[in-house]
C-alpha positions as CSV (number, residue, x, y, z in Angstrom):
1,X,183.3,-109.7,8.1
2,X,185.9,-112.0,6.7
3,X,187.4,-114.4,9.8
4,X,189.8,-116.9,9.3
5,X,191.8,-119.0,12.1
6,X,195.2,-121.0,12.6
7,X,195.2,-124.1,14.7
8,X,197.7,-125.6,16.6
9,X,198.3,-127.6,19.7
10,X,197.8,-125.7,22.8
11,X,197.2,-127.0,26.4
12,X,194.7,-124.2,27.3
13,X,193.6,-125.8,30.6
14,X,197.2,-125.7,32.4
15,X,198.1,-122.2,30.8
16,X,194.8,-120.9,32.1
17,X,195.7,-122.3,35.9
18,X,199.0,-120.5,35.7
19,X,197.3,-117.4,34.3
20,X,194.9,-117.5,37.4
21,X,197.7,-118.3,40.0
22,X,199.5,-115.3,38.9
23,X,196.2,-113.2,39.2
24,X,195.8,-114.6,42.9
25,X,199.3,-113.7,44.0
26,X,198.9,-110.1,42.8
27,X,201.5,-109.6,39.9
28,X,201.3,-106.8,38.0
29,X,199.6,-106.8,34.7
30,X,201.7,-107.5,31.8
31,X,203.5,-104.5,29.9
32,X,202.1,-103.8,26.5
33,X,204.4,-101.9,23.6
34,X,203.8,-101.4,20.1
35,X,205.8,-100.8,17.0
36,X,204.3,-99.1,13.7
37,X,206.0,-100.3,10.8
38,X,205.3,-99.1,7.2
39,X,202.4,-101.5,6.8
40,X,201.4,-102.3,10.0
41,X,200.8,-101.6,13.8
42,X,202.0,-104.4,16.1
43,X,200.9,-104.3,19.5
44,X,202.0,-107.2,22.3
45,X,202.7,-108.4,25.8
46,X,205.7,-110.0,24.6
47,X,209.1,-108.9,25.0
48,X,210.1,-106.0,22.9
49,X,212.8,-108.1,21.4
50,X,209.9,-110.5,19.9
51,X,207.7,-107.8,18.7
52,X,210.6,-106.4,16.7
53,X,211.6,-109.7,15.4
54,X,207.8,-110.5,14.5
55,X,207.7,-107.1,12.6
56,X,210.9,-107.3,10.6
57,X,209.9,-110.9,9.7
58,X,206.5,-109.8,8.3
59,X,207.8,-106.5,6.8
60,X,210.3,-108.9,5.1
61,X,208.0,-111.7,3.7
62,X,205.7,-108.9,2.4
63,X,208.4,-107.5,0.3
64,X,209.8,-110.6,-0.7
65,X,206.3,-111.5,-1.8
66,X,205.7,-108.6,-3.6
67,X,208.8,-109.3,-5.5
68,X,207.6,-112.8,-6.1
69,X,203.9,-111.9,-7.3
70,X,204.6,-108.4,-8.4
71,X,200.9,-108.2,-9.6
72,X,199.3,-109.2,-6.6
73,X,197.9,-106.7,-4.2
74,X,199.3,-106.9,-0.9
75,X,196.4,-105.5,1.2
76,X,193.2,-103.8,1.1
77,X,192.3,-100.4,1.7
78,X,191.8,-100.9,5.7
79,X,194.7,-100.6,8.1
80,X,196.1,-103.7,9.8
81,X,196.9,-104.3,13.4
82,X,198.8,-107.3,14.7
83,X,197.9,-108.1,18.0
84,X,200.7,-110.6,19.2
85,X,200.3,-112.5,22.7
86,X,203.2,-113.8,24.8
87,X,201.7,-117.3,25.5
88,X,198.5,-119.0,25.0
89,X,197.1,-118.1,28.3
90,X,197.0,-114.4,27.4
91,X,195.7,-115.4,24.1
92,X,192.8,-117.6,25.5
93,X,190.7,-114.4,26.3
94,X,190.4,-113.5,22.5
95,X,189.6,-116.8,21.6
96,X,186.6,-117.1,18.9
97,X,183.5,-119.5,19.8
98,X,183.1,-122.8,17.6
99,X,179.6,-123.0,16.2
100,X,178.4,-124.7,19.5
101,X,179.1,-121.8,21.5
102,X,182.1,-122.9,23.0
103,X,185.7,-121.3,22.9
104,X,187.6,-122.5,19.9
105,X,190.7,-123.7,21.9
106,X,192.9,-125.4,19.0
107,X,193.2,-121.8,17.7
108,X,196.7,-120.3,17.7
109,X,196.1,-117.3,15.2
110,X,193.4,-115.7,13.3
111,X,192.9,-113.0,10.5
112,X,189.9,-110.8,10.8
113,X,188.8,-108.1,7.9
114,X,186.5,-106.2,10.2
115,X,184.5,-103.1,9.2
116,X,187.2,-100.5,10.5
117,X,190.4,-102.4,9.8
118,X,191.9,-105.6,9.9
119,X,193.1,-107.3,12.5
120,X,195.5,-110.5,12.9
121,X,195.8,-111.8,16.6
122,X,197.9,-114.6,17.4
123,X,200.1,-116.1,20.1
124,X,203.8,-116.7,20.1
125,X,205.0,-120.0,20.2
126,X,207.4,-120.6,23.2
127,X,209.3,-123.5,21.6
128,X,210.3,-121.2,18.6
129,X,209.8,-117.7,19.4
130,X,207.6,-117.0,16.4
131,X,204.1,-116.9,15.6
132,X,201.6,-117.9,12.4
133,X,201.9,-114.0,11.3
134,X,202.9,-115.1,7.7
135,X,200.0,-117.6,7.7
136,X,197.5,-115.1,8.6
137,X,199.0,-112.5,6.3
138,X,198.5,-114.7,3.5
139,X,194.5,-114.6,4.3
140,X,194.7,-111.0,3.9
141,X,196.4,-111.1,0.7
142,X,193.8,-113.7,-0.5
143,X,191.1,-112.1,0.6
144,X,192.1,-108.5,-0.9
145,X,192.9,-110.2,-4.0
146,X,189.9,-112.8,-4.7
147,X,187.5,-112.6,-2.0
148,X,188.2,-115.2,1.0
149,X,184.5,-116.5,0.5
150,X,185.5,-117.6,-3.0
151,X,188.2,-119.7,-2.1
152,X,187.8,-123.4,-1.0
153,X,188.7,-123.9,2.6
154,X,191.5,-126.7,1.7
155,X,193.0,-124.0,-0.7
156,X,193.0,-121.2,1.4
157,X,194.3,-122.6,4.4
158,X,196.7,-125.0,2.1
159,X,198.3,-121.7,0.9
160,X,198.4,-120.0,4.0
161,X,200.4,-123.1,5.3
162,X,202.7,-123.5,2.2
163,X,203.9,-119.7,2.7
164,X,204.1,-120.0,6.5
165,X,206.8,-122.5,5.9
166,X,208.9,-119.8,4.4
167,X,212.3,-120.3,6.0
168,X,215.4,-117.8,5.7
169,X,218.4,-119.5,4.1
170,X,222.2,-119.4,5.2
171,X,222.6,-116.8,2.2
172,X,219.8,-114.4,3.6
173,X,217.1,-115.2,0.9
174,X,213.7,-116.4,1.7
175,X,213.0,-120.1,1.0
176,X,209.5,-120.6,-0.1
177,X,207.6,-124.0,0.0
178,X,209.8,-125.7,2.5
179,X,208.9,-128.6,4.5
180,X,206.7,-128.5,7.4
181,X,207.8,-131.2,9.4
182,X,204.9,-131.5,11.7
183,X,202.4,-132.0,9.1
184,X,204.6,-134.6,7.6
185,X,204.8,-136.5,11.1
186,X,200.9,-135.9,11.5
187,X,200.0,-137.5,8.5
188,X,202.3,-140.1,8.3
189,X,201.0,-140.9,11.9
190,X,197.0,-140.8,11.2
191,X,197.0,-141.2,7.4
192,X,195.3,-139.1,4.5
193,X,191.6,-137.7,4.2
194,X,190.4,-138.7,0.9
195,X,191.2,-135.7,-1.6
196,X,187.4,-135.4,-2.6
197,X,186.3,-135.0,1.2
198,X,188.8,-132.3,1.6
199,X,187.7,-130.6,-1.4
200,X,184.3,-130.6,-0.5
201,X,184.6,-129.4,3.0
202,X,183.0,-126.0,3.7
203,X,184.2,-123.4,5.8
204,X,181.3,-124.2,7.9
205,X,181.8,-127.7,7.9
206,X,185.9,-126.8,9.1
207,X,184.9,-124.8,11.8
208,X,182.7,-127.3,13.3
209,X,185.5,-130.0,13.5
210,X,187.1,-131.1,16.3
211,X,190.8,-129.4,16.8
212,X,192.5,-132.6,15.9
213,X,190.6,-133.2,12.7
214,X,190.9,-129.8,11.8
215,X,194.9,-130.2,12.2
216,X,194.5,-133.1,9.8
217,X,192.7,-130.9,7.6
218,X,195.5,-128.2,7.7
219,X,198.0,-130.6,7.4
220,X,196.7,-132.5,4.3
221,X,195.7,-129.0,2.5
222,X,199.4,-127.9,3.1
223,X,200.7,-131.0,1.3
224,X,197.9,-130.8,-1.7
225,X,198.9,-127.1,-2.2
226,X,202.8,-127.8,-2.2
227,X,202.0,-130.8,-4.7
228,X,200.2,-128.6,-7.2
229,X,202.7,-125.7,-6.9
230,X,205.5,-128.4,-7.7
231,X,203.6,-129.9,-10.6
232,X,203.3,-126.5,-12.0
233,X,199.3,-126.9,-11.9
234,X,199.0,-124.1,-9.3
235,X,200.0,-120.6,-9.9
236,X,198.9,-118.1,-7.5
237,X,199.5,-114.9,-10.4
238,X,196.5,-116.7,-12.1
239,X,194.6,-118.7,-9.3
240,X,191.4,-116.6,-10.3
241,X,190.9,-118.5,-13.2
242,X,190.5,-121.5,-11.4
243,X,188.0,-120.6,-8.5
244,X,185.0,-120.7,-10.5
245,X,185.5,-124.3,-11.2
246,X,186.9,-125.1,-7.9
247,X,184.0,-123.8,-5.7
248,X,181.7,-126.5,-6.7
249,X,183.7,-129.2,-4.8
250,X,186.1,-132.1,-5.3
251,X,184.8,-133.3,-8.6
252,X,186.1,-130.3,-10.5
253,X,189.8,-130.7,-9.5
254,X,190.4,-132.6,-12.6
255,X,189.0,-129.6,-14.7
256,X,190.6,-127.1,-12.4
257,X,194.3,-128.7,-12.4
258,X,194.2,-131.0,-15.0
259,X,194.5,-134.1,-12.7
260,X,191.8,-136.3,-11.2
261,X,191.2,-136.6,-7.4
262,X,192.7,-140.4,-7.9
263,X,195.7,-139.3,-9.2
264,X,196.3,-136.6,-7.0
265,X,195.3,-139.0,-4.1
266,X,198.1,-141.4,-5.2
267,X,200.8,-138.6,-5.7
268,X,200.1,-137.5,-1.9
269,X,200.3,-141.1,-0.8
270,X,203.6,-141.2,-2.6
271,X,204.9,-138.3,-0.9
272,X,204.3,-139.5,2.0
273,X,206.1,-142.4,1.9
274,X,209.5,-140.7,0.9
275,X,212.1,-139.9,3.2
276,X,212.2,-136.3,2.0
277,X,210.1,-134.5,-0.1
278,X,211.4,-134.1,-3.8
279,X,209.9,-130.4,-4.3
280,X,212.5,-127.7,-4.5
281,X,211.8,-124.3,-2.7
282,X,211.4,-121.0,-4.5
283,X,214.2,-118.5,-3.3
284,X,213.9,-114.9,-3.3
285,X,215.9,-112.1,-2.1
286,X,214.6,-110.6,1.3
287,X,214.9,-107.3,2.7
288,X,213.2,-104.8,4.8
289,X,213.3,-101.4,5.7
290,X,214.7,-100.3,8.9
291,X,212.3,-100.6,11.8
292,X,211.4,-97.6,13.9
293,X,211.8,-97.8,17.9
294,X,209.3,-99.9,20.0
295,X,207.2,-97.7,22.2
296,X,205.4,-98.1,25.6
297,X,201.7,-98.7,25.1
298,X,199.3,-97.4,27.7
299,X,197.2,-100.1,29.4
300,X,194.0,-97.8,28.1
301,X,194.8,-98.0,24.7
302,X,195.9,-101.8,24.8
303,X,192.3,-102.7,26.4
304,X,190.6,-100.4,23.7
305,X,192.0,-102.2,21.0
306,X,191.3,-105.8,22.7
307,X,187.8,-104.5,23.2
308,X,187.5,-103.5,19.5
309,X,188.7,-107.0,18.6
310,X,186.3,-108.6,20.5
311,X,183.4,-106.7,19.4
312,X,184.5,-107.3,15.6
313,X,184.3,-110.9,16.3
314,X,180.7,-110.6,17.9
315,X,181.7,-110.9,21.4
316,X,180.1,-107.9,22.8
317,X,179.9,-108.6,26.5
318,X,183.7,-109.8,26.7
319,X,184.5,-106.4,24.8
320,X,182.4,-104.2,27.0
321,X,184.7,-105.2,29.9
322,X,187.8,-104.6,27.8
323,X,186.2,-101.0,26.7
324,X,185.4,-99.9,30.5
325,X,188.7,-101.1,31.4
326,X,190.2,-99.0,29.1
327,X,188.0,-95.7,29.6
328,X,188.7,-96.5,33.5
329,X,192.3,-96.2,32.5
330,X,191.8,-93.0,30.3
331,X,188.2,-91.5,30.0
332,X,189.3,-89.7,27.0
333,X,190.7,-92.6,25.0
334,X,189.4,-92.1,21.6
335,X,189.1,-95.8,20.4
336,X,187.7,-97.0,23.7
337,X,185.0,-94.4,23.1
338,X,184.5,-94.6,19.2
339,X,184.2,-98.8,19.7
340,X,181.9,-98.5,23.2
341,X,179.9,-95.7,21.4
342,X,178.9,-98.1,18.7
343,X,178.4,-100.9,21.6
344,X,176.0,-98.9,23.1
345,X,174.2,-98.0,20.3
346,X,173.4,-101.7,19.7
347,X,172.2,-102.1,23.1
348,X,170.0,-98.8,22.5
349,X,171.6,-96.8,25.1
350,X,171.6,-94.0,23.0
351,X,172.7,-90.8,25.7
352,X,175.7,-93.0,26.7
353,X,176.3,-93.9,23.0
354,X,176.5,-90.1,22.0
355,X,178.5,-89.0,24.7
356,X,181.4,-91.8,24.0
357,X,181.2,-90.5,20.2
358,X,181.4,-87.1,20.8
359,X,184.3,-87.4,22.8
360,X,185.8,-89.4,19.9
361,X,185.1,-86.7,17.6
362,X,186.1,-84.0,20.0
363,X,189.7,-85.8,20.2
364,X,190.1,-85.3,16.1
365,X,188.9,-88.9,15.2
366,X,189.5,-89.8,11.4
367,X,187.6,-92.5,11.5
368,X,184.4,-92.3,9.1
369,X,182.4,-94.6,11.3
370,X,182.6,-92.6,14.7
371,X,180.8,-89.7,12.4
372,X,177.9,-92.1,10.8
373,X,177.5,-93.9,14.5
374,X,177.3,-90.3,16.2
375,X,174.6,-89.6,13.4
376,X,172.8,-92.5,13.7
377,X,172.9,-92.6,17.4
378,X,170.9,-89.2,17.3
379,X,168.7,-90.4,14.6
380,X,167.4,-93.4,16.7
381,X,165.8,-90.9,19.1
382,X,163.5,-89.7,16.5
383,X,162.4,-92.6,14.6
384,X,158.7,-93.7,15.2
385,X,157.2,-96.7,13.1
386,X,160.6,-97.6,11.2
387,X,161.1,-94.2,10.1
388,X,162.5,-90.8,11.2
389,X,159.8,-88.4,12.2
390,X,159.8,-84.8,13.6
391,X,163.4,-84.2,13.9
392,X,164.6,-80.6,15.6
393,X,166.6,-78.3,13.5
394,X,169.8,-78.5,16.0
395,X,169.7,-82.3,15.6
396,X,169.5,-82.7,11.9
397,X,172.0,-80.0,11.6
398,X,174.4,-82.0,14.2
399,X,173.6,-85.3,12.2
400,X,174.1,-83.9,8.9
401,X,177.6,-82.2,9.9
402,X,178.8,-85.4,11.2
403,X,177.5,-87.3,7.9
404,X,179.1,-84.9,5.6
405,X,182.6,-85.4,7.6
406,X,182.0,-88.9,7.4
407,X,181.5,-88.8,3.6
408,X,184.5,-86.3,3.7
409,X,187.1,-89.4,5.1
410,X,185.5,-92.0,3.0
411,X,183.5,-91.2,-0.1
412,X,182.3,-94.6,-0.7
413,X,180.4,-95.7,2.3
414,X,176.9,-95.9,1.2
415,X,175.4,-95.7,4.7
416,X,176.4,-92.2,5.1
417,X,174.7,-90.9,1.9
418,X,171.5,-93.0,2.7
419,X,170.9,-91.4,6.2
420,X,171.9,-87.8,5.1
421,X,168.9,-88.3,2.5
422,X,166.6,-89.5,5.1
423,X,167.4,-86.5,7.1
424,X,166.9,-84.2,4.4
425,X,163.8,-86.0,3.7
426,X,162.2,-85.7,6.8
427,X,162.9,-82.2,7.3
428,X,161.7,-81.0,3.7
429,X,163.7,-78.3,3.4
430,X,166.8,-79.1,0.7
431,X,165.5,-81.8,-1.6
432,X,167.9,-80.9,-4.0
433,X,170.7,-82.1,-1.7
434,X,168.7,-85.1,-0.5
435,X,168.7,-86.1,-4.0
436,X,172.0,-85.8,-4.5
437,X,172.7,-87.9,-1.3
438,X,170.1,-90.7,-2.6
439,X,171.7,-90.6,-6.2
440,X,175.1,-91.1,-5.0
441,X,174.2,-94.3,-2.7
442,X,172.2,-95.6,-5.6
443,X,175.2,-95.3,-7.6
444,X,177.6,-96.9,-5.2
445,X,175.1,-100.0,-4.6
446,X,172.4,-99.8,-7.6
447,X,171.2,-103.5,-7.0
448,X,169.6,-102.1,-3.3
449,X,165.8,-101.7,-3.7
450,X,165.6,-99.7,-0.5
451,X,167.9,-97.0,-1.8
452,X,166.1,-96.5,-5.0
453,X,162.7,-96.8,-3.3
454,X,164.2,-93.7,-1.2
455,X,165.3,-91.9,-4.2
456,X,162.1,-92.5,-5.7
457,X,160.1,-91.0,-2.7
458,X,162.5,-87.5,-2.8
459,X,161.5,-87.4,-6.6
460,X,158.0,-87.9,-5.8
461,X,158.3,-85.2,-3.3
462,X,159.8,-82.9,-6.0
463,X,157.1,-83.6,-8.3
464,X,159.3,-85.6,-10.8
465,X,156.6,-88.3,-11.0
466,X,157.9,-89.7,-14.1
467,X,161.7,-90.4,-12.5
468,X,160.0,-91.6,-9.3
469,X,157.8,-94.0,-11.4
470,X,160.8,-95.3,-13.3
471,X,162.7,-96.4,-10.2
472,X,159.8,-97.8,-8.2
473,X,158.8,-99.8,-11.3
474,X,162.4,-101.3,-11.2
475,X,161.8,-102.8,-7.8
476,X,158.3,-103.8,-8.5
477,X,159.8,-106.0,-11.2
478,X,162.0,-107.5,-9.0
479,X,161.4,-111.2,-7.7
480,X,160.3,-111.6,-4.5
481,X,161.0,-107.7,-3.8
482,X,160.8,-106.8,-0.2
483,X,159.5,-103.4,-1.2
484,X,157.2,-104.1,-3.9
485,X,154.1,-102.8,-2.0
486,X,156.1,-99.5,-1.1
487,X,156.7,-99.4,-4.9
488,X,153.1,-100.1,-5.8
489,X,152.2,-97.2,-4.1
490,X,154.6,-95.1,-5.4
491,X,153.5,-95.9,-8.8
492,X,149.9,-95.4,-7.9
493,X,150.9,-92.0,-6.5
494,X,153.0,-91.0,-9.8
495,X,150.0,-91.9,-11.9
């Protein structure tokens, strides 16, 4: 799971008092609406006009970005849902946690690459009636093209801030790389962090920073990226050539960009002293496809999405509250049943989990994880000593039907092949199919020792001792192999 946030100045204490006051006087819950564009699903408790404005803004930017960088992937294989909250108060319940367990109350938006889908969650800035949606979209693009873990935080956040400063020019084109006056004012007031410190900051260190220090980090990262782009030292389309160098820290800035940290620091200081930044923006033609109409979103569905979002960021208890609300509003809500089923599996409440997941399947779910989770929930009832034991014919048939459907929906999900091979091995009836499942799992993830040992066990059961010994030997030869004892036992049996 990849997770990136955008910070801003938000007075959450006052906002939550207002929210509590509204609840106390019995005001109705906010209405939720949705709009499904060509590339995104947007939902929100904000005005429909704001939802449409944000939809048009992100689709226009996405199209312009693709025109500016035609070789860049604009997303991954998963759908993206954008959740837009009307204000900081309503967004507060979705806040991620800081390393110390407290709510990260400086966050105004974040991007999350979840198991099932991508999420962008953000609060509307009431002063400007816009959100940091472009910032979070850039995190999605960077993740799809480079893997966000490969990017140092200053570059990841600096690029997101650089593109978030995009404005619409008088002629309708987008002006990319404009001034972010708030960042300039902040840096002129508090000064610059040493560039070597900026470049050496890790993702964990960034998350642990105070909101004020993080704002300074974001502002300087924006200025640094803007400087490098303006000096033609940083190009998005060839970014991957610099990443291995940059990952090692600030002392590699010279090798990555041909200019040492001292010179970069001097250039940033000079830029701050100027009344107006000298860099020119990049203009690109802007257009977007016509938007469909917004539709009312049932509260059951809205609560299901919020529950899923919280479950993805690891907040299972808060997620359960929203999922329970969703099922109270509509007991057959497919998404709520799917997510709640997975949550219940994690809590080892297997009968309840199976019921929820079966409801989602009966509703025609096309989520491959739902079918895997359903099979996994059944398998847990037959696990003894860490392995699947005496499994009934009806249970094994039910599991295999679900796993074949999961594989049909997502042929690359190694977990489905793995569990299917385990089921076939446990019932010892179709070892040919068990071998096929296990081989496919190894093909997808050839470095997984557990998968190799599973295939070796199946081959040994089929009296193919030579092939089983070869696979077990590969595992036994690995340094610090977890399954070395099992591998040695397979080799001994094969011999």
